[in-house]
């Protein structure tokens, strides 16, 4: 069911649909001839144009198919029913450490793609194929905790406001792009906006540094958001992003 | 949900007897078969009109309620940057009264949403800055960042911009003249724009200056709203209501000054 000839979708949504179809295929196929290789934990997979790792959480049980005989270690790819070389879903016998290591490496690779200058940033659909929500979750929690620690009073309220502003802000920004007629995948955008918080997390809390990291975050988010809408509405899509980062920056300075 | 009833064959009868429609039903101005911009909330989730496009809809749309489908709200965000900027600039001049012709057939909800959100943030932030500057004059006081400002500003601004136009809409329906809820929300949203630069100026810790600024901004905003409402409801004698809208907007301005820039 390799659908390279169907209706051309947005490239990033094509990858998600490919993954779903492959998982369905893998569960339908039977017999040892279609054993898929064990999933290698290496990050560079995100640069392969049409492949990415499954976006399901790594602790979900894989669909029923023949497990490869040995768990870790890359084996030579067996006969694969579809036309790309996507690695298999995670082996449930992976140790916890393997799972954590895999998720951490994915977070690091996503971070490198989004926040730091690299050639893939020009093609937003390609850049955050392998999105996940762990990274954004950690960054938001970390930022909330930092703010609440440094607040002298009403610590829990400060954390609540910070978390609410960030989480609701990411959702609302994504909705804004969708409502303006843009093309963006909801969770991919959430993931992206969460990763762009990273500079605000690591910068020490002084006015100048916060301003610099704010500009850095906005710069990181800019190509993805502006590519998602038409050119005449770019400013409309980008202004709320700017507003959110300024308000978060203000919270950091003021508290 | 009442939206499901839109798929019944008798849905075209709604709106044919305006006087007996209870206020919480959607009076449909049946100019066409597709979802009209006068209707809110959108009802095209109940049935799929053949011409309806789901361009912006990448989420699985629940088929029973258009309220939860993004594509049914996309028509209200169909504006470009220059259109929004043009409408913003026109909201600062209270004496023109041509706002509704500017909106035309394309009222947008983008600006009301983001103007009110910006205003919420600016009031909370600048209110804190203002109290900080006031406390600086009196060094015995310890200044603390008050997060409650965010709650207050969100409550006041969002509550005002959601409830007052809705109440006006129901009032207009009751009094027999036909209003459009979207246009009213659009108008009230744009009327708040002038408070954004005003709040920047209100940070200055001189009491007289603050009062002058807020009186100017309040009267400009109130004048903008009431003049446009007067041209909108031409032919009906609703002067009492227009005056009360004016006073209400003015009262909002005073309230903002008192709550955040005391």
mmCIF file of C-alpha atoms in Angstrom, chain A residues 56-183:
data_model
loop_
_atom_site.group_PDB
_atom_site.id
_atom_site.type_symbol
_atom_site.label_atom_id
_atom_site.label_comp_id
_atom_site.label_asym_id
_atom_site.label_seq_id
_atom_site.Cartn_x
_atom_site.Cartn_y
_atom_site.Cartn_z
ATOM 1 C CA UNK A 56 3.808 6.871 18.754
ATOM 2 C CA UNK A 57 5.153 6.896 22.262
ATOM 3 C CA UNK A 58 7.820 4.347 22.641
ATOM 4 C CA UNK A 59 6.043 2.482 25.406
ATOM 5 C CA UNK A 60 3.079 1.531 23.252
ATOM 6 C CA UNK A 61 3.047 -2.146 22.330
ATOM 7 C CA UNK A 62 3.856 -2.691 18.681
ATOM 8 C CA UNK A 63 1.311 -4.310 16.408
ATOM 9 C CA UNK A 64 1.411 -8.082 16.280
ATOM 10 C CA UNK A 65 4.100 -9.256 13.964
ATOM 11 C CA UNK A 66 7.096 -11.516 14.148
ATOM 12 C CA UNK A 67 9.621 -10.063 16.569
ATOM 13 C CA UNK A 68 13.202 -10.066 15.378
ATOM 14 C CA UNK A 69 15.191 -12.752 17.189
ATOM 15 C CA UNK A 70 17.723 -10.379 18.785
ATOM 16 C CA UNK A 71 16.606 -7.145 20.326
ATOM 17 C CA UNK A 72 19.309 -4.497 19.900
ATOM 18 C CA UNK A 73 21.862 -4.112 17.184
ATOM 19 C CA UNK A 74 21.153 -3.154 13.600
ATOM 20 C CA UNK A 75 20.637 -6.112 11.337
ATOM 21 C CA UNK A 76 20.613 -6.076 7.592
ATOM 22 C CA UNK A 77 17.175 -5.067 6.387
ATOM 23 C CA UNK A 78 15.038 -8.020 5.427
ATOM 24 C CA UNK A 79 12.450 -7.866 2.708
ATOM 25 C CA UNK A 80 10.482 -4.778 3.468
ATOM 26 C CA UNK A 81 6.965 -4.499 2.053
ATOM 27 C CA UNK A 82 7.095 -0.744 1.420
ATOM 28 C CA UNK A 83 9.440 1.354 -0.570
ATOM 29 C CA UNK A 84 11.305 3.144 2.185
ATOM 30 C CA UNK A 85 13.723 2.086 4.839
ATOM 31 C CA UNK A 86 11.841 3.120 7.946
ATOM 32 C CA UNK A 87 13.011 1.372 11.096
ATOM 33 C CA UNK A 88 10.562 -0.845 12.929
ATOM 34 C CA UNK A 89 8.509 0.137 15.935
ATOM 35 C CA UNK A 90 10.291 -0.295 19.244
ATOM 36 C CA UNK A 91 10.822 -3.772 20.584
ATOM 37 C CA UNK A 92 8.865 -4.219 23.814
ATOM 38 C CA UNK A 93 11.737 -6.145 25.334
ATOM 39 C CA UNK A 94 13.912 -3.028 25.258
ATOM 40 C CA UNK A 95 15.119 -2.126 28.652
ATOM 41 C CA UNK A 96 13.896 1.054 30.227
ATOM 42 C CA UNK A 97 17.294 2.554 29.723
ATOM 43 C CA UNK A 98 17.148 1.876 26.002
ATOM 44 C CA UNK A 99 13.808 3.590 25.764
ATOM 45 C CA UNK A 100 14.946 6.581 27.740
ATOM 46 C CA UNK A 101 18.136 6.809 25.727
ATOM 47 C CA UNK A 102 16.170 6.724 22.502
ATOM 48 C CA UNK A 103 13.787 9.445 23.618
ATOM 49 C CA UNK A 104 16.622 11.600 24.862
ATOM 50 C CA UNK A 105 18.469 11.282 21.605
ATOM 51 C CA UNK A 106 15.323 12.235 19.752
ATOM 52 C CA UNK A 107 14.910 15.292 21.923
ATOM 53 C CA UNK A 108 18.494 16.310 21.267
ATOM 54 C CA UNK A 109 18.165 15.828 17.537
ATOM 55 C CA UNK A 110 14.953 17.814 17.395
ATOM 56 C CA UNK A 111 16.551 20.535 19.419
ATOM 57 C CA UNK A 112 19.455 20.738 17.028
ATOM 58 C CA UNK A 113 17.098 20.961 14.084
ATOM 59 C CA UNK A 114 14.877 23.622 15.475
ATOM 60 C CA UNK A 115 16.949 25.887 17.600
ATOM 61 C CA UNK A 116 20.367 25.848 16.079
ATOM 62 C CA UNK A 117 21.277 27.020 12.591
ATOM 63 C CA UNK A 118 21.398 24.167 10.161
ATOM 64 C CA UNK A 119 20.553 23.766 6.483
ATOM 65 C CA UNK A 120 17.338 21.812 7.121
ATOM 66 C CA UNK A 121 15.638 24.796 8.670
ATOM 67 C CA UNK A 122 14.800 26.161 5.286
ATOM 68 C CA UNK A 123 12.452 23.304 4.654
ATOM 69 C CA UNK A 124 10.128 23.295 7.616
ATOM 70 C CA UNK A 125 8.247 20.203 6.570
ATOM 71 C CA UNK A 126 11.394 18.172 6.598
ATOM 72 C CA UNK A 127 12.821 19.612 9.739
ATOM 73 C CA UNK A 128 10.538 18.419 12.489
ATOM 74 C CA UNK A 129 9.323 15.157 10.988
ATOM 75 C CA UNK A 130 10.301 13.289 14.073
ATOM 76 C CA UNK A 131 8.395 15.486 16.440
ATOM 77 C CA UNK A 132 7.747 14.486 19.984
ATOM 78 C CA UNK A 133 6.126 16.136 22.964
ATOM 79 C CA UNK A 134 8.595 15.085 25.660
ATOM 80 C CA UNK A 135 11.006 17.858 24.849
ATOM 81 C CA UNK A 136 8.425 20.624 25.012
ATOM 82 C CA UNK A 137 7.007 19.106 28.181
ATOM 83 C CA UNK A 138 10.360 19.157 29.914
ATOM 84 C CA UNK A 139 11.091 22.701 28.804
ATOM 85 C CA UNK A 140 7.759 24.061 29.928
ATOM 86 C CA UNK A 141 7.978 22.356 33.307
ATOM 87 C CA UNK A 142 11.547 23.496 33.760
ATOM 88 C CA UNK A 143 10.667 27.067 32.941
ATOM 89 C CA UNK A 144 7.689 26.995 35.280
ATOM 90 C CA UNK A 145 9.771 25.572 38.092
ATOM 91 C CA UNK A 146 12.529 28.129 37.575
ATOM 92 C CA UNK A 147 10.062 30.972 37.684
ATOM 93 C CA UNK A 148 8.328 29.621 40.726
ATOM 94 C CA UNK A 149 11.580 29.044 42.614
ATOM 95 C CA UNK A 150 12.747 32.563 42.018
ATOM 96 C CA UNK A 151 9.416 34.093 42.950
ATOM 97 C CA UNK A 152 9.291 35.303 46.502
ATOM 98 C CA UNK A 153 5.586 34.941 47.067
ATOM 99 C CA UNK A 154 2.681 33.089 45.489
ATOM 100 C CA UNK A 155 4.968 30.459 44.070
ATOM 101 C CA UNK A 156 2.279 28.053 43.042
ATOM 102 C CA UNK A 157 0.316 30.756 41.340
ATOM 103 C CA UNK A 158 3.386 31.821 39.401
ATOM 104 C CA UNK A 159 3.978 28.288 38.235
ATOM 105 C CA UNK A 160 0.345 27.952 37.257
ATOM 106 C CA UNK A 161 0.363 31.159 35.261
ATOM 107 C CA UNK A 162 3.597 30.260 33.505
ATOM 108 C CA UNK A 163 2.458 26.776 32.626
ATOM 109 C CA UNK A 164 -0.972 27.944 31.510
ATOM 110 C CA UNK A 165 0.413 30.734 29.361
ATOM 111 C CA UNK A 166 2.878 28.431 27.656
ATOM 112 C CA UNK A 167 0.647 25.445 27.144
ATOM 113 C CA UNK A 168 -2.450 27.369 26.174
ATOM 114 C CA UNK A 169 -0.310 29.707 24.131
ATOM 115 C CA UNK A 170 1.132 26.910 22.044
ATOM 116 C CA UNK A 171 -2.314 25.494 21.367
ATOM 117 C CA UNK A 172 -3.788 28.859 20.516
ATOM 118 C CA UNK A 173 -0.930 29.765 18.215
ATOM 119 C CA UNK A 174 -1.439 26.557 16.299
ATOM 120 C CA UNK A 175 -5.154 27.198 16.056
ATOM 121 C CA UNK A 176 -4.396 30.679 14.826
ATOM 122 C CA UNK A 177 -2.326 29.341 11.951
ATOM 123 C CA UNK A 178 -4.992 26.831 11.067
ATOM 124 C CA UNK A 179 -7.723 29.452 11.153
ATOM 125 C CA UNK A 180 -5.759 31.743 8.878
ATOM 126 C CA UNK A 181 -5.919 28.985 6.323
ATOM 127 C CA UNK A 182 -2.422 27.739 6.915
ATOM 128 C CA UNK A 183 -1.158 24.217 6.630
#
